Amino acid sequence: MAKTILIIDDDQSLVAPLREGLEAMGYRVAAAFDGLQGVQSARQVRPDLVILDFYMPGGGGAAVYERLRQGPDTALTPIVFSTVVSVEEVKGRIKPSAHTYFLRKPVGLGQLAALIRSVLGEAAAPSALEPQPPLLDRGAPQVSSPRVFDLPVRVTYADTDRMGVVYYANYLRFFEQGRTELLRGLGARYRDIETERGLFLPVAEASCRYAAPARYDDQIIVRTWVGALGKASVTFAYEVLDGEHRLASGRTRHAVVGEGWKPARLPDDLRAALSAYLGPAPEAP
Protein backbone atom coordinates (compact mmCIF):
# COMPACT_ATOMS: atom_id res chain seq x y z
CA MET A 1 0.00 0.00 0.00
CA ALA A 2 1.24 3.48 -0.85
CA LYS A 3 2.52 5.57 2.04
CA THR A 4 0.64 8.79 2.85
CA ILE A 5 2.40 12.15 3.14
CA LEU A 6 0.64 15.15 4.71
CA ILE A 7 1.94 18.60 3.71
CA ILE A 8 0.98 21.44 6.08
CA ASP A 9 1.95 24.73 4.43
CA ASP A 10 -0.07 27.86 3.66
CA ASP A 11 1.76 28.62 0.39
CA GLN A 12 -0.30 26.79 -2.24
CA SER A 13 2.09 27.76 -5.03
CA LEU A 14 4.81 25.73 -3.31
CA VAL A 15 2.56 22.85 -2.26
CA ALA A 16 1.19 22.17 -5.76
CA PRO A 17 4.48 21.16 -7.49
CA LEU A 18 5.66 19.32 -4.38
CA ARG A 19 2.42 17.35 -4.24
CA GLU A 20 2.62 16.51 -7.94
CA GLY A 21 6.20 15.34 -7.63
CA LEU A 22 5.55 13.10 -4.63
CA GLU A 23 2.45 11.61 -6.24
CA ALA A 24 4.54 10.83 -9.33
CA MET A 25 6.82 8.83 -7.02
CA GLY A 26 3.89 6.72 -5.84
CA TYR A 27 2.97 8.43 -2.57
CA ARG A 28 -0.52 9.42 -1.53
CA VAL A 29 -0.44 13.12 -0.67
CA ALA A 30 -2.83 15.20 1.44
CA ALA A 31 -2.45 18.94 1.96
CA ALA A 32 -3.57 21.46 4.57
CA PHE A 33 -3.08 25.21 4.27
CA ASP A 34 -3.17 26.36 7.89
CA GLY A 35 -2.33 24.93 11.29
CA LEU A 36 -5.84 24.06 12.45
CA GLN A 37 -6.65 22.32 9.18
CA GLY A 38 -3.34 20.49 9.42
CA VAL A 39 -4.11 19.04 12.85
CA GLN A 40 -7.57 17.97 11.71
CA SER A 41 -6.20 16.39 8.52
CA ALA A 42 -3.58 14.47 10.50
CA ARG A 43 -6.30 12.96 12.67
CA GLN A 44 -8.37 12.00 9.64
CA VAL A 45 -5.78 10.60 7.21
CA ARG A 46 -3.24 9.30 9.77
CA PRO A 47 -0.23 10.03 7.55
CA ASP A 48 2.99 8.05 7.53
CA LEU A 49 4.96 11.32 7.48
CA VAL A 50 4.19 15.04 7.89
CA ILE A 51 5.97 17.92 6.12
CA LEU A 52 5.37 20.99 8.31
CA ASP A 53 6.03 24.65 7.54
CA PHE A 54 7.34 26.47 10.60
CA TYR A 55 5.29 29.65 10.18
CA MET A 56 1.70 29.93 8.97
CA PRO A 57 -1.73 31.24 10.04
CA GLY A 58 -4.12 29.23 12.17
CA GLY A 59 -1.36 28.12 14.51
CA GLY A 60 2.35 28.32 13.75
CA GLY A 61 4.44 25.24 13.09
CA ALA A 62 5.59 25.02 16.71
CA ALA A 63 1.99 24.94 18.00
CA VAL A 64 0.95 22.40 15.37
CA TYR A 65 3.94 20.23 16.25
CA GLU A 66 3.02 20.19 19.95
CA ARG A 67 -0.60 19.26 19.19
CA LEU A 68 0.48 16.45 16.88
CA ARG A 69 2.91 15.10 19.47
CA GLN A 70 0.14 15.12 22.09
CA GLY A 71 -2.24 13.15 19.87
CA PRO A 72 -2.24 9.36 20.34
CA ASP A 73 -2.30 8.72 16.58
CA THR A 74 0.49 11.17 15.68
CA ALA A 75 2.78 11.11 18.73
CA LEU A 76 5.32 8.96 16.88
CA THR A 77 4.62 10.12 13.32
CA PRO A 78 7.78 11.41 11.60
CA ILE A 79 7.56 15.20 11.18
CA VAL A 80 9.84 17.09 8.80
CA PHE A 81 10.09 20.83 9.47
CA SER A 82 10.58 22.93 6.33
CA THR A 83 11.66 26.48 7.13
CA VAL A 84 13.86 29.40 6.14
CA VAL A 85 15.13 29.93 9.71
CA SER A 86 18.05 27.98 11.14
CA VAL A 87 17.63 24.49 12.54
CA GLU A 88 18.98 25.74 15.88
CA GLU A 89 16.24 28.39 16.06
CA VAL A 90 13.51 25.84 15.36
CA LYS A 91 14.92 23.44 17.95
CA GLY A 92 14.94 26.27 20.46
CA ARG A 93 11.19 26.77 20.06
CA ILE A 94 10.02 23.14 20.16
CA LYS A 95 10.78 19.95 22.06
CA PRO A 96 12.27 17.78 19.30
CA SER A 97 11.81 14.02 19.51
CA ALA A 98 13.58 11.14 17.83
CA HIS A 99 11.04 11.33 15.01
CA THR A 100 11.62 15.00 14.16
CA TYR A 101 13.64 16.14 11.14
CA PHE A 102 14.62 19.48 9.65
CA LEU A 103 15.16 20.87 6.15
CA ARG A 104 16.15 24.42 5.25
CA LYS A 105 14.27 26.16 2.44
CA PRO A 106 14.62 26.18 -0.49
CA VAL A 107 14.08 22.42 -0.50
CA GLY A 108 14.61 20.46 -3.71
CA LEU A 109 12.28 17.58 -4.50
CA GLY A 110 15.19 15.14 -4.79
CA GLN A 111 16.52 16.20 -1.38
CA LEU A 112 13.09 15.82 0.21
CA ALA A 113 12.45 12.46 -1.47
CA ALA A 114 15.77 11.11 -0.22
CA LEU A 115 14.90 12.10 3.35
CA ILE A 116 11.41 10.60 3.08
CA ARG A 117 12.78 7.29 1.81
CA SER A 118 15.36 7.22 4.59
CA VAL A 119 12.83 8.00 7.32
CA LEU A 120 10.28 5.49 6.02
CA GLY A 121 12.93 2.83 5.42
CA GLU A 122 12.30 2.58 1.69
CA ALA A 123 14.71 1.64 -1.08
CA ALA A 124 15.25 4.31 -3.72
CA ALA A 125 13.66 3.52 -7.06
CA PRO A 126 15.81 4.60 -10.04
CA SER A 127 12.93 6.62 -11.49
CA ALA A 128 12.41 8.41 -8.20
CA LEU A 129 15.99 9.63 -7.94
CA GLU A 130 15.54 11.93 -10.93
CA PRO A 131 11.87 12.94 -11.17
CA GLN A 132 10.70 14.06 -14.58
CA PRO A 133 10.44 17.83 -15.02
CA PRO A 134 8.53 20.02 -15.19
CA LEU A 135 6.76 19.90 -11.83
CA LEU A 136 5.23 23.34 -12.20
CA ASP A 137 1.93 23.78 -13.96
CA ARG A 138 2.00 25.32 -17.41
CA GLY A 139 1.91 29.09 -17.16
CA ALA A 140 3.39 29.18 -13.64
CA PRO A 141 6.55 31.19 -12.86
CA GLN A 142 9.65 29.40 -14.12
CA VAL A 143 13.39 29.85 -13.89
CA SER A 144 14.41 30.34 -17.52
CA SER A 145 18.17 30.20 -16.90
CA PRO A 146 20.52 29.93 -13.93
CA ARG A 147 20.56 33.72 -13.54
CA VAL A 148 17.08 35.05 -14.32
CA PHE A 149 13.52 34.40 -13.17
CA ASP A 150 10.70 34.81 -15.70
CA LEU A 151 7.16 35.59 -14.56
CA PRO A 152 4.35 35.64 -17.17
CA VAL A 153 1.84 38.46 -16.59
CA ARG A 154 -1.39 39.20 -18.48
CA VAL A 155 -2.09 42.93 -18.86
CA THR A 156 -5.54 43.86 -17.50
CA TYR A 157 -7.75 46.90 -18.12
CA ALA A 158 -6.78 48.17 -14.68
CA ASP A 159 -3.14 48.31 -15.80
CA THR A 160 -3.83 50.76 -18.65
CA ASP A 161 -4.49 54.50 -18.87
CA ARG A 162 -6.71 56.62 -21.16
CA MET A 163 -4.22 56.20 -24.00
CA GLY A 164 -4.80 52.45 -23.92
CA VAL A 165 -1.27 51.57 -22.81
CA VAL A 166 0.08 50.35 -19.48
CA TYR A 167 0.33 53.27 -17.06
CA TYR A 168 3.99 54.06 -16.44
CA ALA A 169 3.87 53.56 -12.66
CA ASN A 170 2.48 50.05 -13.08
CA TYR A 171 5.85 48.85 -14.35
CA LEU A 172 7.14 49.28 -10.81
CA ARG A 173 4.31 47.01 -9.68
CA PHE A 174 5.39 44.46 -12.29
CA PHE A 175 8.91 44.72 -10.87
CA GLU A 176 7.55 43.99 -7.40
CA GLN A 177 5.67 40.94 -8.66
CA GLY A 178 8.81 39.56 -10.28
CA ARG A 179 10.92 40.23 -7.20
CA THR A 180 8.36 38.64 -4.88
CA GLU A 181 8.08 35.47 -6.98
CA LEU A 182 11.85 35.13 -7.35
CA LEU A 183 12.16 35.15 -3.55
CA ARG A 184 9.23 32.75 -3.24
CA GLY A 185 10.94 30.39 -5.66
CA LEU A 186 13.97 30.40 -3.37
CA GLY A 187 11.75 29.46 -0.43
CA ALA A 188 12.28 32.91 1.11
CA ARG A 189 8.89 34.59 1.09
CA TYR A 190 8.75 38.22 2.13
CA ARG A 191 6.48 37.29 5.02
CA ASP A 192 8.92 34.68 6.29
CA ILE A 193 11.83 37.12 6.07
CA GLU A 194 9.85 39.66 8.09
CA THR A 195 8.15 37.43 10.67
CA GLU A 196 10.75 34.71 11.18
CA ARG A 197 13.94 36.71 10.74
CA GLY A 198 12.78 40.17 11.78
CA LEU A 199 14.27 41.70 8.62
CA PHE A 200 12.76 44.12 6.12
CA LEU A 201 13.78 45.15 2.59
CA PRO A 202 12.50 48.70 2.05
CA VAL A 203 13.10 50.27 -1.36
CA ALA A 204 15.84 52.90 -1.19
CA GLU A 205 16.01 53.64 -4.91
CA ALA A 206 13.94 52.72 -7.99
CA SER A 207 14.39 53.47 -11.68
CA CYS A 208 12.70 52.46 -14.93
CA ARG A 209 13.59 53.11 -18.58
CA TYR A 210 10.73 52.76 -21.08
CA ALA A 211 11.26 51.49 -24.63
CA ALA A 212 7.81 50.51 -25.97
CA PRO A 213 4.23 50.33 -24.64
CA ALA A 214 2.25 47.28 -23.54
CA ARG A 215 -1.51 47.15 -24.08
CA TYR A 216 -4.57 45.43 -22.67
CA ASP A 217 -4.52 41.61 -22.90
CA ASP A 218 -0.84 41.47 -23.88
CA GLN A 219 1.05 38.52 -22.43
CA ILE A 220 4.29 39.98 -21.10
CA ILE A 221 7.25 38.48 -19.28
CA VAL A 222 8.71 40.14 -16.20
CA ARG A 223 12.34 39.02 -16.05
CA THR A 224 14.06 39.46 -12.70
CA TRP A 225 17.58 38.85 -11.44
CA VAL A 226 19.97 40.16 -8.80
CA GLY A 227 22.04 43.13 -9.88
CA ALA A 228 24.21 43.55 -6.78
CA LEU A 229 24.63 42.23 -3.24
CA GLY A 230 25.97 44.57 -0.57
CA LYS A 231 26.64 43.89 3.10
CA ALA A 232 23.29 45.44 4.04
CA SER A 233 21.59 45.91 0.68
CA VAL A 234 20.41 44.04 -2.39
CA THR A 235 19.70 45.37 -5.88
CA PHE A 236 17.20 43.63 -8.15
CA ALA A 237 17.25 44.16 -11.92
CA TYR A 238 14.32 43.79 -14.30
CA GLU A 239 13.25 43.62 -17.92
CA VAL A 240 9.66 43.60 -19.16
CA LEU A 241 9.44 41.71 -22.45
CA ASP A 242 6.86 41.12 -25.16
CA GLY A 243 8.30 38.09 -26.88
CA GLU A 244 11.83 39.12 -27.85
CA HIS A 245 11.05 42.85 -27.65
CA ARG A 246 12.05 44.76 -24.53
CA LEU A 247 9.34 47.11 -23.30
CA ALA A 248 11.07 48.42 -20.19
CA SER A 249 14.04 47.83 -17.93
CA GLY A 250 14.92 49.00 -14.47
CA ARG A 251 16.19 48.22 -11.03
CA THR A 252 15.35 48.64 -7.35
CA ARG A 253 17.88 48.92 -4.55
CA HIS A 254 16.74 47.68 -1.14
CA ALA A 255 18.21 48.34 2.27
CA VAL A 256 18.30 45.43 4.72
CA VAL A 257 17.05 46.64 8.10
CA GLY A 258 16.12 45.00 11.37
CA GLU A 259 14.56 46.11 14.62
CA GLY A 260 14.17 49.88 14.80
CA TRP A 261 14.93 50.03 11.08
CA LYS A 262 18.64 49.86 11.78
CA PRO A 263 20.90 48.49 9.00
CA ALA A 264 21.34 44.72 9.23
CA ARG A 265 23.62 42.26 7.50
CA LEU A 266 22.07 40.13 4.76
CA PRO A 267 21.98 36.55 6.17
CA ASP A 268 24.63 34.27 4.66
CA ASP A 269 22.14 31.61 3.51
CA LEU A 270 19.92 34.17 1.78
CA ARG A 271 22.98 35.79 0.20
CA ALA A 272 24.09 32.41 -1.13
CA ALA A 273 20.64 31.69 -2.59
CA LEU A 274 20.44 35.13 -4.25
CA SER A 275 23.96 34.75 -5.67
CA ALA A 276 22.64 32.14 -8.11
CA TYR A 277 20.76 34.98 -9.86
CA LEU A 278 23.58 37.53 -9.75
CA GLY A 279 24.24 39.37 -13.01
CA PRO A 280 24.80 42.88 -14.40
CA ALA A 281 22.05 45.39 -13.68
CA PRO A 282 20.76 47.88 -16.28
CA GLU A 283 22.29 51.32 -16.02
CA ALA A 284 20.21 53.87 -14.16
CA PRO A 285 18.49 56.45 -16.42
C-alpha positions as a Markdown table, in Angstrom:
| # | Residue | x | y | z |
|---|---|---|---|---|
| 1 | Met | 0.0 | 0.0 | 0.0 |
| 2 | Ala | 1.2 | 3.5 | -0.9 |
| 3 | Lys | 2.5 | 5.6 | 2.0 |
| 4 | Thr | 0.6 | 8.8 | 2.8 |
| 5 | Ile | 2.4 | 12.1 | 3.1 |
| 6 | Leu | 0.6 | 15.1 | 4.7 |
| 7 | Ile | 1.9 | 18.6 | 3.7 |
| 8 | Ile | 1.0 | 21.4 | 6.1 |
| 9 | Asp | 2.0 | 24.7 | 4.4 |
| 10 | Asp | -0.1 | 27.9 | 3.7 |
| 11 | Asp | 1.8 | 28.6 | 0.4 |
| 12 | Gln | -0.3 | 26.8 | -2.2 |
| 13 | Ser | 2.1 | 27.8 | -5.0 |
| 14 | Leu | 4.8 | 25.7 | -3.3 |
| 15 | Val | 2.6 | 22.9 | -2.3 |
| 16 | Ala | 1.2 | 22.2 | -5.8 |
| 17 | Pro | 4.5 | 21.2 | -7.5 |
| 18 | Leu | 5.7 | 19.3 | -4.4 |
| 19 | Arg | 2.4 | 17.3 | -4.2 |
| 20 | Glu | 2.6 | 16.5 | -7.9 |
| 21 | Gly | 6.2 | 15.3 | -7.6 |
| 22 | Leu | 5.5 | 13.1 | -4.6 |
| 23 | Glu | 2.5 | 11.6 | -6.2 |
| 24 | Ala | 4.5 | 10.8 | -9.3 |
| 25 | Met | 6.8 | 8.8 | -7.0 |
| 26 | Gly | 3.9 | 6.7 | -5.8 |
| 27 | Tyr | 3.0 | 8.4 | -2.6 |
| 28 | Arg | -0.5 | 9.4 | -1.5 |
| 29 | Val | -0.4 | 13.1 | -0.7 |
| 30 | Ala | -2.8 | 15.2 | 1.4 |
| 31 | Ala | -2.4 | 18.9 | 2.0 |
| 32 | Ala | -3.6 | 21.5 | 4.6 |
| 33 | Phe | -3.1 | 25.2 | 4.3 |
| 34 | Asp | -3.2 | 26.4 | 7.9 |
| 35 | Gly | -2.3 | 24.9 | 11.3 |
| 36 | Leu | -5.8 | 24.1 | 12.4 |
| 37 | Gln | -6.7 | 22.3 | 9.2 |
| 38 | Gly | -3.3 | 20.5 | 9.4 |
| 39 | Val | -4.1 | 19.0 | 12.8 |
| 40 | Gln | -7.6 | 18.0 | 11.7 |
| 41 | Ser | -6.2 | 16.4 | 8.5 |
| 42 | Ala | -3.6 | 14.5 | 10.5 |
| 43 | Arg | -6.3 | 13.0 | 12.7 |
| 44 | Gln | -8.4 | 12.0 | 9.6 |
| 45 | Val | -5.8 | 10.6 | 7.2 |
| 46 | Arg | -3.2 | 9.3 | 9.8 |
| 47 | Pro | -0.2 | 10.0 | 7.6 |
| 48 | Asp | 3.0 | 8.0 | 7.5 |
| 49 | Leu | 5.0 | 11.3 | 7.5 |
| 50 | Val | 4.2 | 15.0 | 7.9 |
| 51 | Ile | 6.0 | 17.9 | 6.1 |
| 52 | Leu | 5.4 | 21.0 | 8.3 |
| 53 | Asp | 6.0 | 24.7 | 7.5 |
| 54 | Phe | 7.3 | 26.5 | 10.6 |
| 55 | Tyr | 5.3 | 29.7 | 10.2 |
| 56 | Met | 1.7 | 29.9 | 9.0 |
| 57 | Pro | -1.7 | 31.2 | 10.0 |
| 58 | Gly | -4.1 | 29.2 | 12.2 |
| 59 | Gly | -1.4 | 28.1 | 14.5 |
| 60 | Gly | 2.3 | 28.3 | 13.8 |
| 61 | Gly | 4.4 | 25.2 | 13.1 |
| 62 | Ala | 5.6 | 25.0 | 16.7 |
| 63 | Ala | 2.0 | 24.9 | 18.0 |
| 64 | Val | 0.9 | 22.4 | 15.4 |
| 65 | Tyr | 3.9 | 20.2 | 16.3 |
| 66 | Glu | 3.0 | 20.2 | 19.9 |
| 67 | Arg | -0.6 | 19.3 | 19.2 |
| 68 | Leu | 0.5 | 16.4 | 16.9 |
| 69 | Arg | 2.9 | 15.1 | 19.5 |
| 70 | Gln | 0.1 | 15.1 | 22.1 |
| 71 | Gly | -2.2 | 13.1 | 19.9 |
| 72 | Pro | -2.2 | 9.4 | 20.3 |
| 73 | Asp | -2.3 | 8.7 | 16.6 |
| 74 | Thr | 0.5 | 11.2 | 15.7 |
| 75 | Ala | 2.8 | 11.1 | 18.7 |
| 76 | Leu | 5.3 | 9.0 | 16.9 |
| 77 | Thr | 4.6 | 10.1 | 13.3 |
| 78 | Pro | 7.8 | 11.4 | 11.6 |
| 79 | Ile | 7.6 | 15.2 | 11.2 |
| 80 | Val | 9.8 | 17.1 | 8.8 |
| 81 | Phe | 10.1 | 20.8 | 9.5 |
| 82 | Ser | 10.6 | 22.9 | 6.3 |
| 83 | Thr | 11.7 | 26.5 | 7.1 |
| 84 | Val | 13.9 | 29.4 | 6.1 |
| 85 | Val | 15.1 | 29.9 | 9.7 |
| 86 | Ser | 18.0 | 28.0 | 11.1 |
| 87 | Val | 17.6 | 24.5 | 12.5 |
| 88 | Glu | 19.0 | 25.7 | 15.9 |
| 89 | Glu | 16.2 | 28.4 | 16.1 |
| 90 | Val | 13.5 | 25.8 | 15.4 |
| 91 | Lys | 14.9 | 23.4 | 17.9 |
| 92 | Gly | 14.9 | 26.3 | 20.5 |
| 93 | Arg | 11.2 | 26.8 | 20.1 |
| 94 | Ile | 10.0 | 23.1 | 20.2 |
| 95 | Lys | 10.8 | 19.9 | 22.1 |
| 96 | Pro | 12.3 | 17.8 | 19.3 |
| 97 | Ser | 11.8 | 14.0 | 19.5 |
| 98 | Ala | 13.6 | 11.1 | 17.8 |
| 99 | His | 11.0 | 11.3 | 15.0 |
| 100 | Thr | 11.6 | 15.0 | 14.2 |
| 101 | Tyr | 13.6 | 16.1 | 11.1 |
| 102 | Phe | 14.6 | 19.5 | 9.7 |
| 103 | Leu | 15.2 | 20.9 | 6.2 |
| 104 | Arg | 16.1 | 24.4 | 5.2 |
| 105 | Lys | 14.3 | 26.2 | 2.4 |
| 106 | Pro | 14.6 | 26.2 | -0.5 |
| 107 | Val | 14.1 | 22.4 | -0.5 |
| 108 | Gly | 14.6 | 20.5 | -3.7 |
| 109 | Leu | 12.3 | 17.6 | -4.5 |
| 110 | Gly | 15.2 | 15.1 | -4.8 |
| 111 | Gln | 16.5 | 16.2 | -1.4 |
| 112 | Leu | 13.1 | 15.8 | 0.2 |
| 113 | Ala | 12.4 | 12.5 | -1.5 |
| 114 | Ala | 15.8 | 11.1 | -0.2 |
| 115 | Leu | 14.9 | 12.1 | 3.4 |
| 116 | Ile | 11.4 | 10.6 | 3.1 |
| 117 | Arg | 12.8 | 7.3 | 1.8 |
| 118 | Ser | 15.4 | 7.2 | 4.6 |
| 119 | Val | 12.8 | 8.0 | 7.3 |
| 120 | Leu | 10.3 | 5.5 | 6.0 |
| 121 | Gly | 12.9 | 2.8 | 5.4 |
| 122 | Glu | 12.3 | 2.6 | 1.7 |
| 123 | Ala | 14.7 | 1.6 | -1.1 |
| 124 | Ala | 15.2 | 4.3 | -3.7 |
| 125 | Ala | 13.7 | 3.5 | -7.1 |
| 126 | Pro | 15.8 | 4.6 | -10.0 |
| 127 | Ser | 12.9 | 6.6 | -11.5 |
| 128 | Ala | 12.4 | 8.4 | -8.2 |
| 129 | Leu | 16.0 | 9.6 | -7.9 |
| 130 | Glu | 15.5 | 11.9 | -10.9 |
| 131 | Pro | 11.9 | 12.9 | -11.2 |
| 132 | Gln | 10.7 | 14.1 | -14.6 |
| 133 | Pro | 10.4 | 17.8 | -15.0 |
| 134 | Pro | 8.5 | 20.0 | -15.2 |
| 135 | Leu | 6.8 | 19.9 | -11.8 |
| 136 | Leu | 5.2 | 23.3 | -12.2 |
| 137 | Asp | 1.9 | 23.8 | -14.0 |
| 138 | Arg | 2.0 | 25.3 | -17.4 |
| 139 | Gly | 1.9 | 29.1 | -17.2 |
| 140 | Ala | 3.4 | 29.2 | -13.6 |
| 141 | Pro | 6.5 | 31.2 | -12.9 |
| 142 | Gln | 9.6 | 29.4 | -14.1 |
| 143 | Val | 13.4 | 29.9 | -13.9 |
| 144 | Ser | 14.4 | 30.3 | -17.5 |
| 145 | Ser | 18.2 | 30.2 | -16.9 |
| 146 | Pro | 20.5 | 29.9 | -13.9 |
| 147 | Arg | 20.6 | 33.7 | -13.5 |
| 148 | Val | 17.1 | 35.0 | -14.3 |
| 149 | Phe | 13.5 | 34.4 | -13.2 |
| 150 | Asp | 10.7 | 34.8 | -15.7 |
| 151 | Leu | 7.2 | 35.6 | -14.6 |
| 152 | Pro | 4.4 | 35.6 | -17.2 |
| 153 | Val | 1.8 | 38.5 | -16.6 |
| 154 | Arg | -1.4 | 39.2 | -18.5 |
| 155 | Val | -2.1 | 42.9 | -18.9 |
| 156 | Thr | -5.5 | 43.9 | -17.5 |
| 157 | Tyr | -7.7 | 46.9 | -18.1 |
| 158 | Ala | -6.8 | 48.2 | -14.7 |
| 159 | Asp | -3.1 | 48.3 | -15.8 |
| 160 | Thr | -3.8 | 50.8 | -18.7 |
| 161 | Asp | -4.5 | 54.5 | -18.9 |
| 162 | Arg | -6.7 | 56.6 | -21.2 |
| 163 | Met | -4.2 | 56.2 | -24.0 |
| 164 | Gly | -4.8 | 52.4 | -23.9 |
| 165 | Val | -1.3 | 51.6 | -22.8 |
| 166 | Val | 0.1 | 50.3 | -19.5 |
| 167 | Tyr | 0.3 | 53.3 | -17.1 |
| 168 | Tyr | 4.0 | 54.1 | -16.4 |
| 169 | Ala | 3.9 | 53.6 | -12.7 |
| 170 | Asn | 2.5 | 50.1 | -13.1 |
| 171 | Tyr | 5.9 | 48.8 | -14.3 |
| 172 | Leu | 7.1 | 49.3 | -10.8 |
| 173 | Arg | 4.3 | 47.0 | -9.7 |
| 174 | Phe | 5.4 | 44.5 | -12.3 |
| 175 | Phe | 8.9 | 44.7 | -10.9 |
| 176 | Glu | 7.5 | 44.0 | -7.4 |
| 177 | Gln | 5.7 | 40.9 | -8.7 |
| 178 | Gly | 8.8 | 39.6 | -10.3 |
| 179 | Arg | 10.9 | 40.2 | -7.2 |
| 180 | Thr | 8.4 | 38.6 | -4.9 |
| 181 | Glu | 8.1 | 35.5 | -7.0 |
| 182 | Leu | 11.9 | 35.1 | -7.3 |
| 183 | Leu | 12.2 | 35.2 | -3.6 |
| 184 | Arg | 9.2 | 32.8 | -3.2 |
| 185 | Gly | 10.9 | 30.4 | -5.7 |
| 186 | Leu | 14.0 | 30.4 | -3.4 |
| 187 | Gly | 11.7 | 29.5 | -0.4 |
| 188 | Ala | 12.3 | 32.9 | 1.1 |
| 189 | Arg | 8.9 | 34.6 | 1.1 |
| 190 | Tyr | 8.7 | 38.2 | 2.1 |
| 191 | Arg | 6.5 | 37.3 | 5.0 |
| 192 | Asp | 8.9 | 34.7 | 6.3 |
| 193 | Ile | 11.8 | 37.1 | 6.1 |
| 194 | Glu | 9.9 | 39.7 | 8.1 |
| 195 | Thr | 8.2 | 37.4 | 10.7 |
| 196 | Glu | 10.7 | 34.7 | 11.2 |
| 197 | Arg | 13.9 | 36.7 | 10.7 |
| 198 | Gly | 12.8 | 40.2 | 11.8 |
| 199 | Leu | 14.3 | 41.7 | 8.6 |
| 200 | Phe | 12.8 | 44.1 | 6.1 |
| 201 | Leu | 13.8 | 45.1 | 2.6 |
| 202 | Pro | 12.5 | 48.7 | 2.0 |
| 203 | Val | 13.1 | 50.3 | -1.4 |
| 204 | Ala | 15.8 | 52.9 | -1.2 |
| 205 | Glu | 16.0 | 53.6 | -4.9 |
| 206 | Ala | 13.9 | 52.7 | -8.0 |
| 207 | Ser | 14.4 | 53.5 | -11.7 |
| 208 | Cys | 12.7 | 52.5 | -14.9 |
| 209 | Arg | 13.6 | 53.1 | -18.6 |
| 210 | Tyr | 10.7 | 52.8 | -21.1 |
| 211 | Ala | 11.3 | 51.5 | -24.6 |
| 212 | Ala | 7.8 | 50.5 | -26.0 |
| 213 | Pro | 4.2 | 50.3 | -24.6 |
| 214 | Ala | 2.3 | 47.3 | -23.5 |
| 215 | Arg | -1.5 | 47.2 | -24.1 |
| 216 | Tyr | -4.6 | 45.4 | -22.7 |
| 217 | Asp | -4.5 | 41.6 | -22.9 |
| 218 | Asp | -0.8 | 41.5 | -23.9 |
| 219 | Gln | 1.1 | 38.5 | -22.4 |
| 220 | Ile | 4.3 | 40.0 | -21.1 |
| 221 | Ile | 7.3 | 38.5 | -19.3 |
| 222 | Val | 8.7 | 40.1 | -16.2 |
| 223 | Arg | 12.3 | 39.0 | -16.1 |
| 224 | Thr | 14.1 | 39.5 | -12.7 |
| 225 | Trp | 17.6 | 38.8 | -11.4 |
| 226 | Val | 20.0 | 40.2 | -8.8 |
| 227 | Gly | 22.0 | 43.1 | -9.9 |
| 228 | Ala | 24.2 | 43.5 | -6.8 |
| 229 | Leu | 24.6 | 42.2 | -3.2 |
| 230 | Gly | 26.0 | 44.6 | -0.6 |
| 231 | Lys | 26.6 | 43.9 | 3.1 |
| 232 | Ala | 23.3 | 45.4 | 4.0 |
| 233 | Ser | 21.6 | 45.9 | 0.7 |
| 234 | Val | 20.4 | 44.0 | -2.4 |
| 235 | Thr | 19.7 | 45.4 | -5.9 |
| 236 | Phe | 17.2 | 43.6 | -8.2 |
| 237 | Ala | 17.3 | 44.2 | -11.9 |
| 238 | Tyr | 14.3 | 43.8 | -14.3 |
| 239 | Glu | 13.2 | 43.6 | -17.9 |
| 240 | Val | 9.7 | 43.6 | -19.2 |
| 241 | Leu | 9.4 | 41.7 | -22.5 |
| 242 | Asp | 6.9 | 41.1 | -25.2 |
| 243 | Gly | 8.3 | 38.1 | -26.9 |
| 244 | Glu | 11.8 | 39.1 | -27.8 |
| 245 | His | 11.0 | 42.8 | -27.6 |
| 246 | Arg | 12.0 | 44.8 | -24.5 |
| 247 | Leu | 9.3 | 47.1 | -23.3 |
| 248 | Ala | 11.1 | 48.4 | -20.2 |
| 249 | Ser | 14.0 | 47.8 | -17.9 |
| 250 | Gly | 14.9 | 49.0 | -14.5 |
| 251 | Arg | 16.2 | 48.2 | -11.0 |
| 252 | Thr | 15.4 | 48.6 | -7.4 |
| 253 | Arg | 17.9 | 48.9 | -4.5 |
| 254 | His | 16.7 | 47.7 | -1.1 |
| 255 | Ala | 18.2 | 48.3 | 2.3 |
| 256 | Val | 18.3 | 45.4 | 4.7 |
| 257 | Val | 17.1 | 46.6 | 8.1 |
| 258 | Gly | 16.1 | 45.0 | 11.4 |
| 259 | Glu | 14.6 | 46.1 | 14.6 |
| 260 | Gly | 14.2 | 49.9 | 14.8 |
| 261 | Trp | 14.9 | 50.0 | 11.1 |
| 262 | Lys | 18.6 | 49.9 | 11.8 |
| 263 | Pro | 20.9 | 48.5 | 9.0 |
| 264 | Ala | 21.3 | 44.7 | 9.2 |
| 265 | Arg | 23.6 | 42.3 | 7.5 |
| 266 | Leu | 22.1 | 40.1 | 4.8 |
| 267 | Pro | 22.0 | 36.5 | 6.2 |
| 268 | Asp | 24.6 | 34.3 | 4.7 |
| 269 | Asp | 22.1 | 31.6 | 3.5 |
| 270 | Leu | 19.9 | 34.2 | 1.8 |
| 271 | Arg | 23.0 | 35.8 | 0.2 |
| 272 | Ala | 24.1 | 32.4 | -1.1 |
| 273 | Ala | 20.6 | 31.7 | -2.6 |
| 274 | Leu | 20.4 | 35.1 | -4.2 |
| 275 | Ser | 24.0 | 34.8 | -5.7 |
| 276 | Ala | 22.6 | 32.1 | -8.1 |
| 277 | Tyr | 20.8 | 35.0 | -9.9 |
| 278 | Leu | 23.6 | 37.5 | -9.7 |
| 279 | Gly | 24.2 | 39.4 | -13.0 |
| 280 | Pro | 24.8 | 42.9 | -14.4 |
| 281 | Ala | 22.0 | 45.4 | -13.7 |
| 282 | Pro | 20.8 | 47.9 | -16.3 |
| 283 | Glu | 22.3 | 51.3 | -16.0 |
| 284 | Ala | 20.2 | 53.9 | -14.2 |
| 285 | Pro | 18.5 | 56.4 | -16.4 |
